[in-house]
């Protein structure tokens, strides 16, 4: 079996290590809204990613947060 087929689609498409990003539980059933947890990242990536995603006219809202300053992850 191909390794790419075993990885979740959102990981396979952007070629990021599987332990770097995950979907936080609570995503909508149709996957039109979800929260990602990106490990070892901060406001630099969060704000740039938010800006890029908001350029898509089909997107109504996109935001990011740092759950806690001592945790090295971005939601």
PDB file of N, CA, C and O in Angstrom:
ATOM      1  N   UNK A   1       0.846  -1.188   0.000  1.00  0.00           N
ATOM      2  CA  UNK A   1       0.000   0.000   0.000  1.00  0.00           C
ATOM      3  C   UNK A   1       0.884   1.240   0.000  1.00  0.00           C
ATOM      4  O   UNK A   1       1.885   1.297   0.692  1.00  0.00           O
ATOM      5  N   UNK A   2       0.500   2.236  -0.745  1.00  0.00           N
ATOM      6  CA  UNK A   2       1.231   3.487  -0.845  1.00  0.00           C
ATOM      7  C   UNK A   2       1.168   4.242   0.476  1.00  0.00           C
ATOM      8  O   UNK A   2       0.122   4.344   1.103  1.00  0.00           O
ATOM      9  N   UNK A   3       2.297   4.790   0.918  1.00  0.00           N
ATOM     10  CA  UNK A   3       2.362   5.530   2.178  1.00  0.00           C
ATOM     11  C   UNK A   3       1.414   6.717   2.158  1.00  0.00           C
ATOM     12  O   UNK A   3       0.745   7.011   3.140  1.00  0.00           O
ATOM     13  N   UNK A   4       1.312   7.416   1.028  1.00  0.00           N
ATOM     14  CA  UNK A   4       0.438   8.585   0.931  1.00  0.00           C
ATOM     15  C   UNK A   4      -1.033   8.222   1.153  1.00  0.00           C
ATOM     16  O   UNK A   4      -1.797   9.027   1.644  1.00  0.00           O
ATOM     17  N   UNK A   5      -1.439   7.004   0.810  1.00  0.00           N
ATOM     18  CA  UNK A   5      -2.828   6.596   1.001  1.00  0.00           C
ATOM     19  C   UNK A   5      -3.139   6.341   2.471  1.00  0.00           C
ATOM     20  O   UNK A   5      -4.283   6.421   2.866  1.00  0.00           O
ATOM     21  N   UNK A   6      -2.136   6.040   3.274  1.00  0.00           N
ATOM     22  CA  UNK A   6      -2.352   5.765   4.688  1.00  0.00           C
ATOM     23  C   UNK A   6      -2.464   7.047   5.509  1.00  0.00           C
ATOM     24  O   UNK A   6      -3.034   7.046   6.577  1.00  0.00           O
ATOM     25  N   UNK A   7      -1.906   8.143   5.021  1.00  0.00           N
ATOM     26  CA  UNK A   7      -1.916   9.401   5.753  1.00  0.00           C
ATOM     27  C   UNK A   7      -3.228  10.143   5.516  1.00  0.00           C
ATOM     28  O   UNK A   7      -3.818  10.024   4.458  1.00  0.00           O
ATOM     29  N   UNK A   8      -3.692  10.911   6.506  1.00  0.00           N
ATOM     30  CA  UNK A   8      -4.901  11.713   6.286  1.00  0.00           C
ATOM     31  C   UNK A   8      -4.706  12.636   5.089  1.00  0.00           C
ATOM     32  O   UNK A   8      -3.600  13.100   4.827  1.00  0.00           O
ATOM     33  N   UNK A   9      -5.781  12.936   4.387  1.00  0.00           N
ATOM     34  CA  UNK A   9      -5.715  13.723   3.155  1.00  0.00           C
ATOM     35  C   UNK A   9      -5.068  15.080   3.370  1.00  0.00           C
ATOM     36  O   UNK A   9      -4.230  15.498   2.593  1.00  0.00           O
ATOM     37  N   UNK A  10      -5.430  15.784   4.443  1.00  0.00           N
ATOM     38  CA  UNK A  10      -4.875  17.123   4.636  1.00  0.00           C
ATOM     39  C   UNK A  10      -3.370  17.085   4.849  1.00  0.00           C
ATOM     40  O   UNK A  10      -2.683  18.034   4.535  1.00  0.00           O
ATOM     41  N   UNK A  11      -2.828  15.988   5.359  1.00  0.00           N
ATOM     42  CA  UNK A  11      -1.380  15.843   5.523  1.00  0.00           C
ATOM     43  C   UNK A  11      -0.741  15.481   4.181  1.00  0.00           C
ATOM     44  O   UNK A  11       0.275  16.041   3.801  1.00  0.00           O
ATOM     45  N   UNK A  12      -1.335  14.554   3.455  1.00  0.00           N
ATOM     46  CA  UNK A  12      -0.759  14.087   2.199  1.00  0.00           C
ATOM     47  C   UNK A  12      -0.672  15.205   1.174  1.00  0.00           C
ATOM     48  O   UNK A  12       0.272  15.267   0.391  1.00  0.00           O
ATOM     49  N   UNK A  13      -1.645  16.116   1.167  1.00  0.00           N
ATOM     50  CA  UNK A  13      -1.656  17.174   0.167  1.00  0.00           C
ATOM     51  C   UNK A  13      -0.561  18.206   0.372  1.00  0.00           C
ATOM     52  O   UNK A  13      -0.054  18.778  -0.584  1.00  0.00           O
ATOM     53  N   UNK A  14      -0.184  18.479   1.608  1.00  0.00           N
ATOM     54  CA  UNK A  14       0.782  19.542   1.845  1.00  0.00           C
ATOM     55  C   UNK A  14       2.159  19.030   2.251  1.00  0.00           C
ATOM     56  O   UNK A  14       3.045  19.814   2.521  1.00  0.00           O
ATOM     57  N   UNK A  15       2.340  17.721   2.281  1.00  0.00           N
ATOM     58  CA  UNK A  15       3.636  17.100   2.553  1.00  0.00           C
ATOM     59  C   UNK A  15       4.279  17.619   3.840  1.00  0.00           C
ATOM     60  O   UNK A  15       5.401  18.113   3.845  1.00  0.00           O
ATOM     61  N   UNK A  16       3.541  17.521   4.930  1.00  0.00           N
ATOM     62  CA  UNK A  16       4.007  17.906   6.254  1.00  0.00           C
ATOM     63  C   UNK A  16       4.131  16.634   7.086  1.00  0.00           C
ATOM     64  O   UNK A  16       3.301  15.737   6.958  1.00  0.00           O
ATOM     65  N   UNK A  17       5.140  16.538   7.939  1.00  0.00           N
ATOM     66  CA  UNK A  17       5.247  15.345   8.788  1.00  0.00           C
ATOM     67  C   UNK A  17       3.945  15.112   9.567  1.00  0.00           C
ATOM     68  O   UNK A  17       3.330  16.063  10.053  1.00  0.00           O
ATOM     69  N   UNK A  18       3.527  13.877   9.662  1.00  0.00           N
ATOM     70  CA  UNK A  18       2.234  13.541  10.256  1.00  0.00           C
ATOM     71  C   UNK A  18       2.106  13.998  11.702  1.00  0.00           C
ATOM     72  O   UNK A  18       1.009  14.305  12.158  1.00  0.00           O
ATOM     73  N   UNK A  19       3.195  14.071  12.444  1.00  0.00           N
ATOM     74  CA  UNK A  19       3.112  14.490  13.847  1.00  0.00           C
ATOM     75  C   UNK A  19       3.159  16.010  14.010  1.00  0.00           C
ATOM     76  O   UNK A  19       3.076  16.522  15.109  1.00  0.00           O
ATOM     77  N   UNK A  20       3.236  16.771  12.933  1.00  0.00           N
ATOM     78  CA  UNK A  20       3.318  18.231  12.969  1.00  0.00           C
ATOM     79  C   UNK A  20       1.938  18.891  13.035  1.00  0.00           C
ATOM     80  O   UNK A  20       1.783  19.946  13.633  1.00  0.00           O
ATOM     81  N   UNK A  21       0.929  18.277  12.427  1.00  0.00           N
ATOM     82  CA  UNK A  21      -0.401  18.877  12.341  1.00  0.00           C
ATOM     83  C   UNK A  21      -1.462  17.815  12.572  1.00  0.00           C
ATOM     84  O   UNK A  21      -1.296  16.670  12.171  1.00  0.00           O
ATOM     85  N   UNK A  22      -2.555  18.211  13.263  1.00  0.00           N
ATOM     86  CA  UNK A  22      -3.663  17.288  13.484  1.00  0.00           C
ATOM     87  C   UNK A  22      -4.965  18.079  13.554  1.00  0.00           C
ATOM     88  O   UNK A  22      -4.963  19.277  13.824  1.00  0.00           O
ATOM     89  N   UNK A  23      -6.087  17.401  13.301  1.00  0.00           N
ATOM     90  CA  UNK A  23      -7.398  18.024  13.443  1.00  0.00           C
ATOM     91  C   UNK A  23      -7.836  17.850  14.893  1.00  0.00           C
ATOM     92  O   UNK A  23      -7.834  16.740  15.422  1.00  0.00           O
ATOM     93  N   UNK A  24      -8.217  18.949  15.527  1.00  0.00           N
ATOM     94  CA  UNK A  24      -8.700  18.916  16.906  1.00  0.00           C
ATOM     95  C   UNK A  24     -10.114  18.331  16.899  1.00  0.00           C
ATOM     96  O   UNK A  24     -10.920  18.672  16.017  1.00  0.00           O
ATOM     97  N   UNK A  25     -10.451  17.440  17.840  1.00  0.00           N
ATOM     98  CA  UNK A  25     -11.806  16.883  17.878  1.00  0.00           C
ATOM     99  C   UNK A  25     -12.859  17.989  17.921  1.00  0.00           C
ATOM    100  O   UNK A  25     -12.678  19.021  18.555  1.00  0.00           O
ATOM    101  N   UNK A  26     -13.976  17.765  17.221  1.00  0.00           N
ATOM    102  CA  UNK A  26     -15.060  18.738  17.174  1.00  0.00           C
ATOM    103  C   UNK A  26     -15.301  19.300  15.785  1.00  0.00           C
ATOM    104  O   UNK A  26     -16.097  20.213  15.623  1.00  0.00           O
ATOM    105  N   UNK A  27     -14.640  18.750  14.778  1.00  0.00           N
ATOM    106  CA  UNK A  27     -14.852  19.212  13.397  1.00  0.00           C
ATOM    107  C   UNK A  27     -16.282  18.892  12.962  1.00  0.00           C
ATOM    108  O   UNK A  27     -16.877  17.927  13.440  1.00  0.00           O
ATOM    109  N   UNK A  28     -16.820  19.700  12.071  1.00  0.00           N
ATOM    110  CA  UNK A  28     -18.170  19.435  11.572  1.00  0.00           C
ATOM    111  C   UNK A  28     -18.176  18.135  10.768  1.00  0.00           C
ATOM    112  O   UNK A  28     -17.153  17.733  10.212  1.00  0.00           O
ATOM    113  N   UNK A  29     -19.328  17.498  10.709  1.00  0.00           N
ATOM    114  CA  UNK A  29     -19.444  16.204  10.022  1.00  0.00           C
ATOM    115  C   UNK A  29     -19.089  16.296   8.546  1.00  0.00           C
ATOM    116  O   UNK A  29     -18.509  15.372   7.980  1.00  0.00           O
ATOM    117  N   UNK A  30     -19.406  17.425   7.903  1.00  0.00           N
ATOM    118  CA  UNK A  30     -19.108  17.574   6.480  1.00  0.00           C
ATOM    119  C   UNK A  30     -17.711  18.174   6.235  1.00  0.00           C
ATOM    120  O   UNK A  30     -17.340  18.445   5.105  1.00  0.00           O
ATOM    121  N   UNK A  31     -16.950  18.376   7.298  1.00  0.00           N
ATOM    122  CA  UNK A  31     -15.576  18.895   7.267  1.00  0.00           C
ATOM    123  C   UNK A  31     -15.464  20.285   6.635  1.00  0.00           C
ATOM    124  O   UNK A  31     -14.436  20.644   6.086  1.00  0.00           O
ATOM    125  N   UNK A  32     -16.539  21.095   6.728  1.00  0.00           N
ATOM    126  CA  UNK A  32     -16.462  22.462   6.226  1.00  0.00           C
ATOM    127  C   UNK A  32     -15.917  23.417   7.284  1.00  0.00           C
ATOM    128  O   UNK A  32     -15.565  24.549   6.967  1.00  0.00           O
ATOM    129  N   UNK A  33     -15.869  22.966   8.529  1.00  0.00           N
ATOM    130  CA  UNK A  33     -15.247  23.767   9.585  1.00  0.00           C
ATOM    131  C   UNK A  33     -14.502  22.834  10.527  1.00  0.00           C
ATOM    132  O   UNK A  33     -14.988  21.765  10.883  1.00  0.00           O
ATOM    133  N   UNK A  34     -13.299  23.246  10.878  1.00  0.00           N
ATOM    134  CA  UNK A  34     -12.477  22.425  11.763  1.00  0.00           C
ATOM    135  C   UNK A  34     -11.364  23.275  12.331  1.00  0.00           C
ATOM    136  O   UNK A  34     -11.075  24.369  11.839  1.00  0.00           O
ATOM    137  N   UNK A  35     -10.763  22.756  13.373  1.00  0.00           N
ATOM    138  CA  UNK A  35      -9.614  23.403  13.993  1.00  0.00           C
ATOM    139  C   UNK A  35      -8.420  22.478  13.848  1.00  0.00           C
ATOM    140  O   UNK A  35      -8.513  21.288  14.135  1.00  0.00           O
ATOM    141  N   UNK A  36      -7.319  23.030  13.400  1.00  0.00           N
ATOM    142  CA  UNK A  36      -6.067  22.287  13.298  1.00  0.00           C
ATOM    143  C   UNK A  36      -5.170  22.675  14.452  1.00  0.00           C
ATOM    144  O   UNK A  36      -5.179  23.830  14.892  1.00  0.00           O
ATOM    145  N   UNK A  37      -4.383  21.760  14.915  1.00  0.00           N
ATOM    146  CA  UNK A  37      -3.339  22.047  15.892  1.00  0.00           C
ATOM    147  C   UNK A  37      -2.003  21.847  15.185  1.00  0.00           C
ATOM    148  O   UNK A  37      -1.705  20.758  14.693  1.00  0.00           O
ATOM    149  N   UNK A  38      -1.223  22.915  15.107  1.00  0.00           N
ATOM    150  CA  UNK A  38       0.076  22.861  14.440  1.00  0.00           C
ATOM    151  C   UNK A  38       1.147  22.992  15.512  1.00  0.00           C
ATOM    152  O   UNK A  38       1.215  24.012  16.206  1.00  0.00           O
ATOM    153  N   UNK A  39       1.946  21.969  15.669  1.00  0.00           N
ATOM    154  CA  UNK A  39       2.956  21.931  16.731  1.00  0.00           C
ATOM    155  C   UNK A  39       4.199  22.730  16.370  1.00  0.00           C
ATOM    156  O   UNK A  39       4.565  22.836  15.206  1.00  0.00           O
ATOM    157  N   UNK A  40       4.828  23.294  17.396  1.00  0.00           N
ATOM    158  CA  UNK A  40       6.081  24.037  17.272  1.00  0.00           C
ATOM    159  C   UNK A  40       5.963  25.267  16.376  1.00  0.00           C
ATOM    160  O   UNK A  40       6.905  25.613  15.662  1.00  0.00           O
ATOM    161  N   UNK A  41       4.784  25.916  16.374  1.00  0.00           N
ATOM    162  CA  UNK A  41       4.597  27.137  15.586  1.00  0.00           C
ATOM    163  C   UNK A  41       3.988  28.224  16.463  1.00  0.00           C
ATOM    164  O   UNK A  41       3.441  27.938  17.520  1.00  0.00           O
ATOM    165  N   UNK A  42       4.077  29.474  16.012  1.00  0.00           N
ATOM    166  CA  UNK A  42       3.589  30.592  16.803  1.00  0.00           C
ATOM    167  C   UNK A  42       2.855  31.600  15.922  1.00  0.00           C
ATOM    168  O   UNK A  42       2.363  31.249  14.850  1.00  0.00           O
ATOM    169  N   UNK A  43       2.797  32.861  16.349  1.00  0.00           N
ATOM    170  CA  UNK A  43       2.064  33.897  15.629  1.00  0.00           C
ATOM    171  C   UNK A  43       2.591  34.121  14.209  1.00  0.00           C
ATOM    172  O   UNK A  43       1.821  34.528  13.333  1.00  0.00           O
ATOM    173  N   UNK A  44       3.849  33.865  13.973  1.00  0.00           N
ATOM    174  CA  UNK A  44       4.420  34.095  12.646  1.00  0.00           C
ATOM    175  C   UNK A  44       3.683  33.270  11.599  1.00  0.00           C
ATOM    176  O   UNK A  44       3.208  33.806  10.589  1.00  0.00           O
ATOM    177  N   UNK A  45       3.559  31.989  11.819  1.00  0.00           N
ATOM    178  CA  UNK A  45       2.838  31.133  10.874  1.00  0.00           C
ATOM    179  C   UNK A  45       1.338  31.330  10.995  1.00  0.00           C
ATOM    180  O   UNK A  45       0.630  31.382   9.981  1.00  0.00           O
ATOM    181  N   UNK A  46       0.825  31.458  12.209  1.00  0.00           N
ATOM    182  CA  UNK A  46      -0.615  31.592  12.417  1.00  0.00           C
ATOM    183  C   UNK A  46      -1.216  32.757  11.667  1.00  0.00           C
ATOM    184  O   UNK A  46      -2.232  32.613  10.972  1.00  0.00           O
ATOM    185  N   UNK A  47      -0.620  33.928  11.780  1.00  0.00           N
ATOM    186  CA  UNK A  47      -1.172  35.101  11.121  1.00  0.00           C
ATOM    187  C   UNK A  47      -1.001  35.031   9.603  1.00  0.00           C
ATOM    188  O   UNK A  47      -1.906  35.409   8.848  1.00  0.00           O
ATOM    189  N   UNK A  48       0.125  34.534   9.123  1.00  0.00           N
ATOM    190  CA  UNK A  48       0.339  34.397   7.678  1.00  0.00           C
ATOM    191  C   UNK A  48      -0.649  33.402   7.071  1.00  0.00           C
ATOM    192  O   UNK A  48      -1.234  33.651   6.006  1.00  0.00           O
ATOM    193  N   UNK A  49      -0.859  32.277   7.749  1.00  0.00           N
ATOM    194  CA  UNK A  49      -1.798  31.269   7.265  1.00  0.00           C
ATOM    195  C   UNK A  49      -3.227  31.808   7.285  1.00  0.00           C
ATOM    196  O   UNK A  49      -3.988  31.615   6.340  1.00  0.00           O
ATOM    197  N   UNK A  50      -3.601  32.520   8.350  1.00  0.00           N
ATOM    198  CA  UNK A  50      -4.926  33.124   8.443  1.00  0.00           C
ATOM    199  C   UNK A  50      -5.156  34.086   7.279  1.00  0.00           C
ATOM    200  O   UNK A  50      -6.188  34.056   6.617  1.00  0.00           O
ATOM    201  N   UNK A  51      -4.183  34.934   6.992  1.00  0.00           N
ATOM    202  CA  UNK A  51      -4.313  35.904   5.903  1.00  0.00           C
ATOM    203  C   UNK A  51      -4.485  35.197   4.559  1.00  0.00           C
ATOM    204  O   UNK A  51      -5.355  35.569   3.765  1.00  0.00           O
ATOM    205  N   UNK A  52      -3.669  34.175   4.299  1.00  0.00           N
ATOM    206  CA  UNK A  52      -3.759  33.437   3.027  1.00  0.00           C
ATOM    207  C   UNK A  52      -5.115  32.762   2.867  1.00  0.00           C
ATOM    208  O   UNK A  52      -5.718  32.812   1.788  1.00  0.00           O
ATOM    209  N   UNK A  53      -5.610  32.137   3.916  1.00  0.00           N
ATOM    210  CA  UNK A  53      -6.891  31.438   3.841  1.00  0.00           C
ATOM    211  C   UNK A  53      -8.030  32.424   3.609  1.00  0.00           C
ATOM    212  O   UNK A  53      -8.960  32.162   2.849  1.00  0.00           O
ATOM    213  N   UNK A  54      -7.971  33.601   4.238  1.00  0.00           N
ATOM    214  CA  UNK A  54      -9.030  34.596   4.083  1.00  0.00           C
ATOM    215  C   UNK A  54      -9.066  35.208   2.680  1.00  0.00           C
ATOM    216  O   UNK A  54     -10.043  35.856   2.320  1.00  0.00           O
ATOM    217  N   UNK A  55      -8.053  34.991   1.856  1.00  0.00           N
ATOM    218  CA  UNK A  55      -8.055  35.482   0.484  1.00  0.00           C
ATOM    219  C   UNK A  55      -9.021  34.696  -0.398  1.00  0.00           C
ATOM    220  O   UNK A  55      -9.409  35.155  -1.463  1.00  0.00           O
ATOM    221  N   UNK A  56      -9.428  33.508   0.048  1.00  0.00           N
ATOM    222  CA  UNK A  56     -10.374  32.679  -0.691  1.00  0.00           C
ATOM    223  C   UNK A  56     -11.782  33.238  -0.469  1.00  0.00           C
ATOM    224  O   UNK A  56     -12.244  33.314   0.667  1.00  0.00           O
ATOM    225  N   UNK A  57     -12.502  33.636  -1.524  1.00  0.00           N
ATOM    226  CA  UNK A  57     -13.837  34.215  -1.351  1.00  0.00           C
ATOM    227  C   UNK A  57     -14.873  33.249  -0.774  1.00  0.00           C
ATOM    228  O   UNK A  57     -15.913  33.675  -0.292  1.00  0.00           O
ATOM    229  N   UNK A  58     -14.603  31.952  -0.781  1.00  0.00           N
ATOM    230  CA  UNK A  58     -15.533  30.978  -0.214  1.00  0.00           C
ATOM    231  C   UNK A  58     -15.383  30.841   1.305  1.00  0.00           C
ATOM    232  O   UNK A  58     -16.200  30.198   1.941  1.00  0.00           O
ATOM    233  N   UNK A  59     -14.378  31.468   1.883  1.00  0.00           N
ATOM    234  CA  UNK A  59     -14.128  31.374   3.318  1.00  0.00           C
ATOM    235  C   UNK A  59     -14.818  32.530   4.029  1.00  0.00           C
ATOM    236  O   UNK A  59     -14.619  33.692   3.686  1.00  0.00           O
ATOM    237  N   UNK A  60     -15.665  32.196   5.021  1.00  0.00           N
ATOM    238  CA  UNK A  60     -16.372  33.215   5.801  1.00  0.00           C
ATOM    239  C   UNK A  60     -15.552  33.693   6.995  1.00  0.00           C
ATOM    240  O   UNK A  60     -15.608  34.862   7.359  1.00  0.00           O
ATOM    241  N   UNK A  61     -14.829  32.799   7.620  1.00  0.00           N
ATOM    242  CA  UNK A  61     -14.062  33.161   8.808  1.00  0.00           C
ATOM    243  C   UNK A  61     -12.850  32.258   8.931  1.00  0.00           C
ATOM    244  O   UNK A  61     -12.914  31.061   8.682  1.00  0.00           O
ATOM    245  N   UNK A  62     -11.752  32.829   9.352  1.00  0.00           N
ATOM    246  CA  UNK A  62     -10.547  32.071   9.681  1.00  0.00           C
ATOM    247  C   UNK A  62      -9.815  32.847  10.771  1.00  0.00           C
ATOM    248  O   UNK A  62      -9.658  34.065  10.670  1.00  0.00           O
ATOM    249  N   UNK A  63      -9.417  32.177  11.792  1.00  0.00           N
ATOM    250  CA  UNK A  63      -8.668  32.809  12.872  1.00  0.00           C
ATOM    251  C   UNK A  63      -7.676  31.811  13.431  1.00  0.00           C
ATOM    252  O   UNK A  63      -7.661  30.639  13.060  1.00  0.00           O
ATOM    253  N   UNK A  64      -6.841  32.277  14.326  1.00  0.00           N
ATOM    254  CA  UNK A  64      -5.899  31.372  14.975  1.00  0.00           C
ATOM    255  C   UNK A  64      -5.749  31.802  16.422  1.00  0.00           C
ATOM    256  O   UNK A  64      -6.114  32.916  16.807  1.00  0.00           O
ATOM    257  N   UNK A  65      -5.253  30.911  17.238  1.00  0.00           N
ATOM    258  CA  UNK A  65      -4.979  31.230  18.634  1.00  0.00           C
ATOM    259  C   UNK A  65      -3.793  30.410  19.118  1.00  0.00           C
ATOM    260  O   UNK A  65      -3.479  29.354  18.573  1.00  0.00           O
ATOM    261  N   UNK A  66      -3.154  30.933  20.127  1.00  0.00           N
ATOM    262  CA  UNK A  66      -2.105  30.216  20.843  1.00  0.00           C
ATOM    263  C   UNK A  66      -2.760  29.818  22.168  1.00  0.00           C
ATOM    264  O   UNK A  66      -3.052  30.698  22.988  1.00  0.00           O
ATOM    265  N   UNK A  67      -3.046  28.516  22.371  1.00  0.00           N
ATOM    266  CA  UNK A  67      -3.800  28.116  23.560  1.00  0.00           C
ATOM    267  C   UNK A  67      -3.176  28.586  24.878  1.00  0.00           C
ATOM    268  O   UNK A  67      -3.888  29.024  25.767  1.00  0.00           O
ATOM    269  N   UNK A  68      -1.878  28.514  24.976  1.00  0.00           N
ATOM    270  CA  UNK A  68      -1.177  28.950  26.185  1.00  0.00           C
ATOM    271  C   UNK A  68       0.270  29.282  25.804  1.00  0.00           C
ATOM    272  O   UNK A  68       0.877  28.551  25.021  1.00  0.00           O
ATOM    273  N   UNK A  69       0.831  30.343  26.356  1.00  0.00           N
ATOM    274  CA  UNK A  69       2.197  30.727  25.973  1.00  0.00           C
ATOM    275  C   UNK A  69       3.258  29.651  26.225  1.00  0.00           C
ATOM    276  O   UNK A  69       4.262  29.595  25.532  1.00  0.00           O
ATOM    277  N   UNK A  70       3.007  28.781  27.180  1.00  0.00           N
ATOM    278  CA  UNK A  70       4.010  27.744  27.473  1.00  0.00           C
ATOM    279  C   UNK A  70       3.840  26.498  26.580  1.00  0.00           C
ATOM    280  O   UNK A  70       4.660  25.603  26.642  1.00  0.00           O
ATOM    281  N   UNK A  71       2.767  26.448  25.781  1.00  0.00           N
ATOM    282  CA  UNK A  71       2.568  25.335  24.855  1.00  0.00           C
ATOM    283  C   UNK A  71       3.048  25.764  23.470  1.00  0.00           C
ATOM    284  O   UNK A  71       2.653  26.807  22.978  1.00  0.00           O
ATOM    285  N   UNK A  72       3.872  24.946  22.869  1.00  0.00           N
ATOM    286  CA  UNK A  72       4.421  25.272  21.541  1.00  0.00           C
ATOM    287  C   UNK A  72       3.507  24.756  20.447  1.00  0.00           C
ATOM    288  O   UNK A  72       3.826  23.826  19.717  1.00  0.00           O
ATOM    289  N   UNK A  73       2.311  25.356  20.357  1.00  0.00           N
ATOM    290  CA  UNK A  73       1.388  24.961  19.297  1.00  0.00           C
ATOM    291  C   UNK A  73       0.435  26.114  18.991  1.00  0.00           C
ATOM    292  O   UNK A  73       0.233  27.016  19.799  1.00  0.00           O
ATOM    293  N   UNK A  74      -0.125  26.067  17.794  1.00  0.00           N
ATOM    294  CA  UNK A  74      -1.074  27.062  17.311  1.00  0.00           C
ATOM    295  C   UNK A  74      -2.349  26.342  16.897  1.00  0.00           C
ATOM    296  O   UNK A  74      -2.297  25.287  16.290  1.00  0.00           O
ATOM    297  N   UNK A  75      -3.504  26.906  17.223  1.00  0.00           N
ATOM    298  CA  UNK A  75      -4.797  26.374  16.766  1.00  0.00           C
ATOM    299  C   UNK A  75      -5.336  27.324  15.725  1.00  0.00           C
ATOM    300  O   UNK A  75      -5.234  28.508  15.816  1.00  0.00           O
TER     301      UNK A  75
END
